[in-house]
CSV table of C-alpha atoms in Angstrom, one decimal:
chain,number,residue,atom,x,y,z
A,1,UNK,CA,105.1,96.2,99.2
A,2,UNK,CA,101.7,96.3,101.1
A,3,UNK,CA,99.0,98.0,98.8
A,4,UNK,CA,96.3,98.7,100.3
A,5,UNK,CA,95.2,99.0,104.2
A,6,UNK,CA,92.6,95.7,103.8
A,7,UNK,CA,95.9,93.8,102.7
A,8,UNK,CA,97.8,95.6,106.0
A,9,UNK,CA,95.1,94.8,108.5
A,10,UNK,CA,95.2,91.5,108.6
A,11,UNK,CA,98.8,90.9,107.4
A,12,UNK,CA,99.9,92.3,110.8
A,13,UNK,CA,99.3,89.2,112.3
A,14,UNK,CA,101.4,87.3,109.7
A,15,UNK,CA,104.6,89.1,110.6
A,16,UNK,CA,103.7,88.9,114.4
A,17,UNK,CA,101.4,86.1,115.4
A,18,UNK,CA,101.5,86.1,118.9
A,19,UNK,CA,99.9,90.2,118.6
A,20,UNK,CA,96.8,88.1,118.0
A,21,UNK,CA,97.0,86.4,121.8
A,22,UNK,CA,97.5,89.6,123.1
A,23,UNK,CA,94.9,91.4,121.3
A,24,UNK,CA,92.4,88.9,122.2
A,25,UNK,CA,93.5,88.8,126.0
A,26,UNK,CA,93.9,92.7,126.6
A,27,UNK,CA,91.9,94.0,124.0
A,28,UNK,CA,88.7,91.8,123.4
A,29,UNK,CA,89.2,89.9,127.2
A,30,UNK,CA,88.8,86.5,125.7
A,31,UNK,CA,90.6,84.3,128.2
A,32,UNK,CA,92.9,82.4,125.3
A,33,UNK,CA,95.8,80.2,126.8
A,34,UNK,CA,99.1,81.2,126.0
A,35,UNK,CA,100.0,79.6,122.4
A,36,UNK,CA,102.8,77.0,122.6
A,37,UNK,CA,103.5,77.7,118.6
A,38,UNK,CA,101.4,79.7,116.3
A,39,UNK,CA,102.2,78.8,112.3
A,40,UNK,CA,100.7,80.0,109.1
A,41,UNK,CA,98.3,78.0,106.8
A,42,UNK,CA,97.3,77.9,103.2
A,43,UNK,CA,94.5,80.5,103.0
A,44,UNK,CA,92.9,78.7,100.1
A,45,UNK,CA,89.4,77.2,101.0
A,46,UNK,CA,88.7,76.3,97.1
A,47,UNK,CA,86.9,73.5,97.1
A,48,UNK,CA,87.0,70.7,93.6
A,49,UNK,CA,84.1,72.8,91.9
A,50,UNK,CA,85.3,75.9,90.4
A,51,UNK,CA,84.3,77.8,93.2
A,52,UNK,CA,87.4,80.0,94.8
A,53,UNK,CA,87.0,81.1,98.6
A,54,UNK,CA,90.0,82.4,100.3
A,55,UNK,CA,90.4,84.1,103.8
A,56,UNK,CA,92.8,86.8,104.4
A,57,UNK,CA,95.0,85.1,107.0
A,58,UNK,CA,95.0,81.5,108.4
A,59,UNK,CA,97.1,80.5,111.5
A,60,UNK,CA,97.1,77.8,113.9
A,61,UNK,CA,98.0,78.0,117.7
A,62,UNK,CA,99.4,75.0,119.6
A,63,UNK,CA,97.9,75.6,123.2
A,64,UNK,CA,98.0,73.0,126.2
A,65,UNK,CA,94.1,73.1,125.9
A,66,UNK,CA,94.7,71.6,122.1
A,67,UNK,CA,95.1,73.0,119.0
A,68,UNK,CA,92.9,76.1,117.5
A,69,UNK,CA,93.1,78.1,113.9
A,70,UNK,CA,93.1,81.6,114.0
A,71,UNK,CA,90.6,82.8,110.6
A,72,UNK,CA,91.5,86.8,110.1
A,73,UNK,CA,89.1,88.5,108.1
A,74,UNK,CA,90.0,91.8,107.4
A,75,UNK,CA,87.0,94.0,106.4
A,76,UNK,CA,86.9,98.0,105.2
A,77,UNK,CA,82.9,98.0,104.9
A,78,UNK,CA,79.8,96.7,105.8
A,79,UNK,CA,79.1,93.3,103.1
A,80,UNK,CA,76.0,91.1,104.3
A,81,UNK,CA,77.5,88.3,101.6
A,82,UNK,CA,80.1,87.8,104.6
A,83,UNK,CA,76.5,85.7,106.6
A,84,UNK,CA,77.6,83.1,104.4
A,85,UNK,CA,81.1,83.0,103.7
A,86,UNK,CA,82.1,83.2,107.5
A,87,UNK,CA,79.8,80.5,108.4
A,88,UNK,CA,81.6,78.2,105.8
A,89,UNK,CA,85.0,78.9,106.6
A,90,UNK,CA,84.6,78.1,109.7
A,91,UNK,CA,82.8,74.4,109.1
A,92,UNK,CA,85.0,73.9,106.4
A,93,UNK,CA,88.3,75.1,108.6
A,94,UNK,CA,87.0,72.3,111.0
A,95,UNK,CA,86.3,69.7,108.7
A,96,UNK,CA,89.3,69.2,107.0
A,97,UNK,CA,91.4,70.3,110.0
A,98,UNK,CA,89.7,68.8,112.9
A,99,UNK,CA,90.5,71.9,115.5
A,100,UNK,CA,88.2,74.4,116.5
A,101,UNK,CA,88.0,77.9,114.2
A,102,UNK,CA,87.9,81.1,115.9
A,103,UNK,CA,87.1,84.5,113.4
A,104,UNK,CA,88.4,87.5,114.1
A,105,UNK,CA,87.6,90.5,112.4
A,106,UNK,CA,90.1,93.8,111.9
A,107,UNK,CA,88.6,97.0,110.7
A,108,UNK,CA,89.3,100.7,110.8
A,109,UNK,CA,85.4,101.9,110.9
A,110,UNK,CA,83.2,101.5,113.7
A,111,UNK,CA,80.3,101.3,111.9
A,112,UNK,CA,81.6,97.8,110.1
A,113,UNK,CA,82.7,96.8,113.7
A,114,UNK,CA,79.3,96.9,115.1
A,115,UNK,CA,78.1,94.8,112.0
A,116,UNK,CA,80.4,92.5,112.6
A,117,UNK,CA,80.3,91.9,115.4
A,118,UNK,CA,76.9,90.6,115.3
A,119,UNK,CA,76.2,87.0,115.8
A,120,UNK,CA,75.5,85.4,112.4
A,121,UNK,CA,72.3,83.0,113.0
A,122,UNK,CA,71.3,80.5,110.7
A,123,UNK,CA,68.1,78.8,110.9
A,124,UNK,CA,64.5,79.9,111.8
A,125,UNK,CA,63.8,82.3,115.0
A,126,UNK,CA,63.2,79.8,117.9
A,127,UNK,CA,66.1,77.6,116.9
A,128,UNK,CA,69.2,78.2,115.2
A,129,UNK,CA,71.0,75.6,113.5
A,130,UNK,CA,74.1,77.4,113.5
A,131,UNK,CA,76.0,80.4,115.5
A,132,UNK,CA,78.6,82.3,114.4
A,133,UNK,CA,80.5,85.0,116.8
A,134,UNK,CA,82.6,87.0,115.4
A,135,UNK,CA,85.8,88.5,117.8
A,136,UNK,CA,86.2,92.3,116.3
A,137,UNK,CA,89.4,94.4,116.6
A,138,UNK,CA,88.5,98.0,115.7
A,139,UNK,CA,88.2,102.1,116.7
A,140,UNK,CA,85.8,101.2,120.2
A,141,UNK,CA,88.8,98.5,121.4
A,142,UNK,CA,91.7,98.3,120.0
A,143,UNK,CA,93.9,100.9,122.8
A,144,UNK,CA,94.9,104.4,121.4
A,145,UNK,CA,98.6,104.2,122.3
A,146,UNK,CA,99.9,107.6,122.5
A,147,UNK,CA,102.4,107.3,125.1
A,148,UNK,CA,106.0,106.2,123.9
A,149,UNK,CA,106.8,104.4,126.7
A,150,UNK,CA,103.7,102.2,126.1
A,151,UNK,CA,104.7,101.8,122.3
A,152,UNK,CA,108.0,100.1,123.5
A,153,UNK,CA,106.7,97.8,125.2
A,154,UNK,CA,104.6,96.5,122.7
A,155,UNK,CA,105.7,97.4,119.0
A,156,UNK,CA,103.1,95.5,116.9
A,157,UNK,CA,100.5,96.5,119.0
A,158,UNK,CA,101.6,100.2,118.8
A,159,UNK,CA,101.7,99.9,114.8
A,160,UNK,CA,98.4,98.5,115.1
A,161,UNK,CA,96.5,101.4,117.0
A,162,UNK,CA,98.4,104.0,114.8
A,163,UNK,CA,96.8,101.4,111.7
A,164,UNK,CA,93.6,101.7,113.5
A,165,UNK,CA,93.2,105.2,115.2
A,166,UNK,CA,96.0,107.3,112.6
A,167,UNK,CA,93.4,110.1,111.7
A,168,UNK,CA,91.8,112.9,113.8
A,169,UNK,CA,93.9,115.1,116.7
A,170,UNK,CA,95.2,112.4,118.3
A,171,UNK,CA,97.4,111.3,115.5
A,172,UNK,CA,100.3,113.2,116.1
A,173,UNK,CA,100.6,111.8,119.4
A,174,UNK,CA,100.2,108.0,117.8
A,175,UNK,CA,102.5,108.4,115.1
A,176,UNK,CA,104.9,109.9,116.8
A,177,UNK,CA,105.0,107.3,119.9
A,178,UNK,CA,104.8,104.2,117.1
A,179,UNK,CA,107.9,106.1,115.2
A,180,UNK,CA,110.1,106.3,117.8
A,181,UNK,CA,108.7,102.7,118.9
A,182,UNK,CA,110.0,101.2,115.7
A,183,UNK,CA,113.6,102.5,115.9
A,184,UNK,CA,114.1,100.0,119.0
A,185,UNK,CA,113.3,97.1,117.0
A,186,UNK,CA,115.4,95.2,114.0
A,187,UNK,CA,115.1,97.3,111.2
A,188,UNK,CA,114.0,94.5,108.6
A,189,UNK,CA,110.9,94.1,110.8
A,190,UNK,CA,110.6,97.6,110.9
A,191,UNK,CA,110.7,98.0,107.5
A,192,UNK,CA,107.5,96.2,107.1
A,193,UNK,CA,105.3,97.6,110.0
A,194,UNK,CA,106.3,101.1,108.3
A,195,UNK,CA,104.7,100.2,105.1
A,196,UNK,CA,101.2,98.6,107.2
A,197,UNK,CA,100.9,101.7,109.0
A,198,UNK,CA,101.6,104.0,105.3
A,199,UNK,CA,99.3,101.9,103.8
A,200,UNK,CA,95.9,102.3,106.4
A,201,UNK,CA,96.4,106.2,106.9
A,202,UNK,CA,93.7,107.5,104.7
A,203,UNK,CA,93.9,110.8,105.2
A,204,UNK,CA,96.4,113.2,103.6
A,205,UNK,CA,97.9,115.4,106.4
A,206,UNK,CA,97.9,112.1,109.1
A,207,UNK,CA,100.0,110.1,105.9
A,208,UNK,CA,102.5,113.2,105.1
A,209,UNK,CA,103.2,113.3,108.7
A,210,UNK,CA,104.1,109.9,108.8
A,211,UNK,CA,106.9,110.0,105.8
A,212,UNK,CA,107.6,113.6,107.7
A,213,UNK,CA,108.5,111.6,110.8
A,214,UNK,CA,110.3,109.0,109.3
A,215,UNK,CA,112.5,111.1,107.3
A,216,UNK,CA,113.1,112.6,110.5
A,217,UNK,CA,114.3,109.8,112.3
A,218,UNK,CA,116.7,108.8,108.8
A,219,UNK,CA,115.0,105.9,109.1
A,220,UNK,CA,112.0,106.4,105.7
A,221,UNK,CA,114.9,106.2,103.4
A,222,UNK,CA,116.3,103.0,104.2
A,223,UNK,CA,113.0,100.8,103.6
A,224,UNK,CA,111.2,99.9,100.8
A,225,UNK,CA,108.6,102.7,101.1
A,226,UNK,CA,110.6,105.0,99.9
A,227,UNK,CA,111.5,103.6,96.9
A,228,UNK,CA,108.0,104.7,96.0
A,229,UNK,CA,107.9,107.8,96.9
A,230,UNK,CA,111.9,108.3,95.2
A,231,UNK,CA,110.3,107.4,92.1
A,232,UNK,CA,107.8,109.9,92.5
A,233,UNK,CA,110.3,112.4,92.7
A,234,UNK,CA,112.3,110.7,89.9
A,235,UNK,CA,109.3,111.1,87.6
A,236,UNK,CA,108.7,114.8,89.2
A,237,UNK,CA,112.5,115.4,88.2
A,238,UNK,CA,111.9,113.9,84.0
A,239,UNK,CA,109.2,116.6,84.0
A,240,UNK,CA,110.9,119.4,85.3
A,241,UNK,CA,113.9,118.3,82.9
A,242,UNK,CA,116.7,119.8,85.2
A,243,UNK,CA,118.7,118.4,88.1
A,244,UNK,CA,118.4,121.7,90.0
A,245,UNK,CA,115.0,121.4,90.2
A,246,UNK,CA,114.8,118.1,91.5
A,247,UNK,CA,117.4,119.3,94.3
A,248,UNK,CA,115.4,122.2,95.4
A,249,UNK,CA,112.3,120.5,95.5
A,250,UNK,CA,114.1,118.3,97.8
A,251,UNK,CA,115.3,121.2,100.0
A,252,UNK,CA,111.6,123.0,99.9
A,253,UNK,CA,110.0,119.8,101.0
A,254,UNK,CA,112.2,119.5,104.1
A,255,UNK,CA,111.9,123.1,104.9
A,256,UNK,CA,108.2,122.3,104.8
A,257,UNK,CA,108.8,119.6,107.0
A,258,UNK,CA,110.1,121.3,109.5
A,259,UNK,CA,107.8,123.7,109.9
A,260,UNK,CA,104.8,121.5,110.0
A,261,UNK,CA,106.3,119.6,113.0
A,262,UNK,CA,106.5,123.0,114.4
A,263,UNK,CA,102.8,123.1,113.9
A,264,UNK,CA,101.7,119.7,114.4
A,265,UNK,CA,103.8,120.2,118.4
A,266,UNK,CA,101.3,124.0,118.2
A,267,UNK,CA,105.2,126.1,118.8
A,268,UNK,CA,104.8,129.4,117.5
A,269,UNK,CA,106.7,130.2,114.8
A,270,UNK,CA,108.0,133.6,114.1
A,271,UNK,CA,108.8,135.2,110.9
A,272,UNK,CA,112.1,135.1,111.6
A,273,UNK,CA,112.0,131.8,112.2
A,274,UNK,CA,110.3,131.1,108.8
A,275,UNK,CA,112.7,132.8,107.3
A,276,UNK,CA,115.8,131.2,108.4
A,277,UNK,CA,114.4,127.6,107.5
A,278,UNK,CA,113.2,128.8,104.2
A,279,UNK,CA,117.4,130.1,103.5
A,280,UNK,CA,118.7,126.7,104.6
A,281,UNK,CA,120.0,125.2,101.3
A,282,UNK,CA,121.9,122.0,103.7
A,283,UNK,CA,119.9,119.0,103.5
A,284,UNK,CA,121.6,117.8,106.4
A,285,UNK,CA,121.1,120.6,109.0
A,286,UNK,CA,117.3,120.5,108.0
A,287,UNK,CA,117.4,117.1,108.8
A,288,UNK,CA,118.8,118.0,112.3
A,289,UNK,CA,115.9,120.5,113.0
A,290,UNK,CA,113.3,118.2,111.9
A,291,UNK,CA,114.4,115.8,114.8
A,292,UNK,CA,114.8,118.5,116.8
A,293,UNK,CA,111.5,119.9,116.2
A,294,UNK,CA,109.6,116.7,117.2
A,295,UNK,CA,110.4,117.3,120.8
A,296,UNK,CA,110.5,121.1,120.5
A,297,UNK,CA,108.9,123.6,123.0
A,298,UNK,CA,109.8,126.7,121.6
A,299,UNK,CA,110.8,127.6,118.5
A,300,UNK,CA,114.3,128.6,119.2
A,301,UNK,CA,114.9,124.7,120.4
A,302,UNK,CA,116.1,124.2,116.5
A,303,UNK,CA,118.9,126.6,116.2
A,304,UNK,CA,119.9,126.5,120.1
A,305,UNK,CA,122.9,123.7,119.7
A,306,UNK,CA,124.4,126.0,117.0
C-alpha cells in the first residue's frame, strides 16, 4: 500500500510510464519524441564507499532519436542539499549508462516548484562548469481536470491532477470526474491509482470525500484501501465491545455520506429530508442514494425512483 504522497508522486509514473511523455509534451511543452519502449531501472546510485544515494524513480525511453533515462524526483518541500545530489545523478546516470538524463521534478506546493525549477549552476559567476534544469510538474502546470469527459480520456493524467490539485473548491469537481474516470479502466489498475490519489489528499474533508465517493460507486471496498480503513472499524468495533455498535456506526456513516454529497453538489436539504436518511437502517438503499446524490439537483432526486 502507498504510504505517503512523496512515495505516490513519483510512483505514478511507475504504473504508467508513457504519462511522463504526455506530461512533458502537453504539460511542460518539451518537444520529446514519442518513446518506442519505456522500462524501469534500479534506482540505486550507491556507489563502493558506504555512501547510499537513491532516486525515487528511474526509467529509460527507447526513442528514434536514441535512448534517454527518465530521473523522477519527487519533492514535498524546499531542500537546498538537492544542488548537489541532482547534479550527481545525473553525471552518474550518464556515466555508467551512456544516455542522456533528463530530471523531472513532481510536487504538490508551488512554492517548492518555483525552487525547483531553478537552474542549478555550478561553478563561479561568469562561467559555469555545470548546468542543471530541472522539468517541474506541479499546482501552476499540471491541468486541473474537472470535466469527466476529459478524465476518460486520459485516466493517469486525471489521477494525477486530482494528486496535485485535490484540496480547495475545486475538489469536488476533480474527485468526482477522476472517480468516475477510474471505473472505465481494469480494476487492478484502478486499485492502485485509488490508493496514489488517498495517499496525496492532505486535507481532511477533500480525503473523506474521496472514500465517500468511492463507497459510492461500490468500488472503495474491493481494493486494498479499504482493508485499512475496515480495520479501523474493526478496532472501533473491539472498543465498543458489541456487534450492534459496529453495525450502526456503519449505517450513521453512510447516512452522513449521503448528506454531505448533498452538500458538497450545494442541494438544499430539508428537514424532512434529513430525517428520512437518518431512519434508513438498509445499507443498501443508502448506498443507492449516495450514487444518486452525486448527480443530484434537487433533493428529492434520491427518493424519486421509489
Amino acid at each position: 500500500m502507498v504510504s505517503s504522497s512523496h512515495e505516490a508522486m513519483h510512483r505514478i509514473f511507475q504504473k504508467d510510464p508513457t504519462l511522463l511523455t504526455r506530461a512533458l509534451q502537453r504539460v511542460l511543452h518539451v518537444p520529446f519524441p514519442e518513446p518506442l519502449e519505456i522500462a524501469a531501472l534500479n534506482v540505486d546510485l550507491t556507489e563502493v564507499e558506504p555512501v547510499e544515494r537513491r532516486v525515487d524513480t528511474l526509467l529509460r525511453a527507447e526513442t528514434d532519436e536514441g535512448t534517454y533515462l527518465f530521473v523522477i524526483e519527487s519533492q514535498k518541500k524546499v531542500d537546498e542539499r538537492k544542488r548537489g545530489s541532482w547534479p550527481y545523478y545525473l553525471s552518474y546516470l550518464y556515466e555508467k549508462f551512456r544516455c542522456e538524463p533528463i530530471l523531472i521534478v513532481t510536487t504538490q506546493s508551488s512554492t517548492t516548484a518555483r525552487w525547483a525549477a531553478r537552474p542549478i549552476r555550478l561553478g563561479f559567476r561568469d562561467w559555469h562548469s555545470l548546468t542543471v534544469r530541472p522539468l517541474v510538474l506541479g499546482p501552476d502546470n499540471v491541468p486541473v481536470i474537472t470535466d469527466e469527459r476529459t478524465a476518460v480520456q486520459d485516466v493517469p493524467l486525471a489521477v494525477l491532477s486530482a494528486m496535485t490539485h485535490g484540496r480547495g473548491p475545486e475538489a469536488p469537481a476533480i474527485l468526482e470526474s477522476t472517480a468516475a474516470a477510474l471505473r472505465t479502466i481494469d480494476p487492478d489498475s484502478a486499485a492502485v491509482l485509488v490508493q496514489f490519489v488517498d495517499s496525496c489528499l492532505a486535507d481532511a474533508q477533500a480525503k473523506q470525500m474521496w472514500r465517500d465517493l468511492m463507497t459510492a460507486i461500490q468500488y472503495f471496498w474491493r481494493h486494498p484501501l479499504a482493508e485499512q480503513v475496515r480495520e479501523e472499524g474493526r478496532e472501533e468495533g473491539r472498543e465498543e465491545g458489541r456487534v450492534e455498535g459496529r453495525e450502526e456506526g456503519r449505517l450513521q456513516a453512510r447516512r452522513e455520506m449521503v448528506l454531505r454529497m448533498l452538500e458538497w453538489q450545494a442541494v438544499p436539504v430539508s428537514d424532512a429530508v434529513r430525517e428520512r436518511v437518518n431512519a434508513c437502517t438498509d445499507l443498501d438503499r443508502l448506498g443507492v442514494w449516495a450514487q444518486r446524490a452525486l448527480h443530484a439537483k434537487d433533493a428529492a432526486d434520491l427518493f424519486r425512483e421509489e
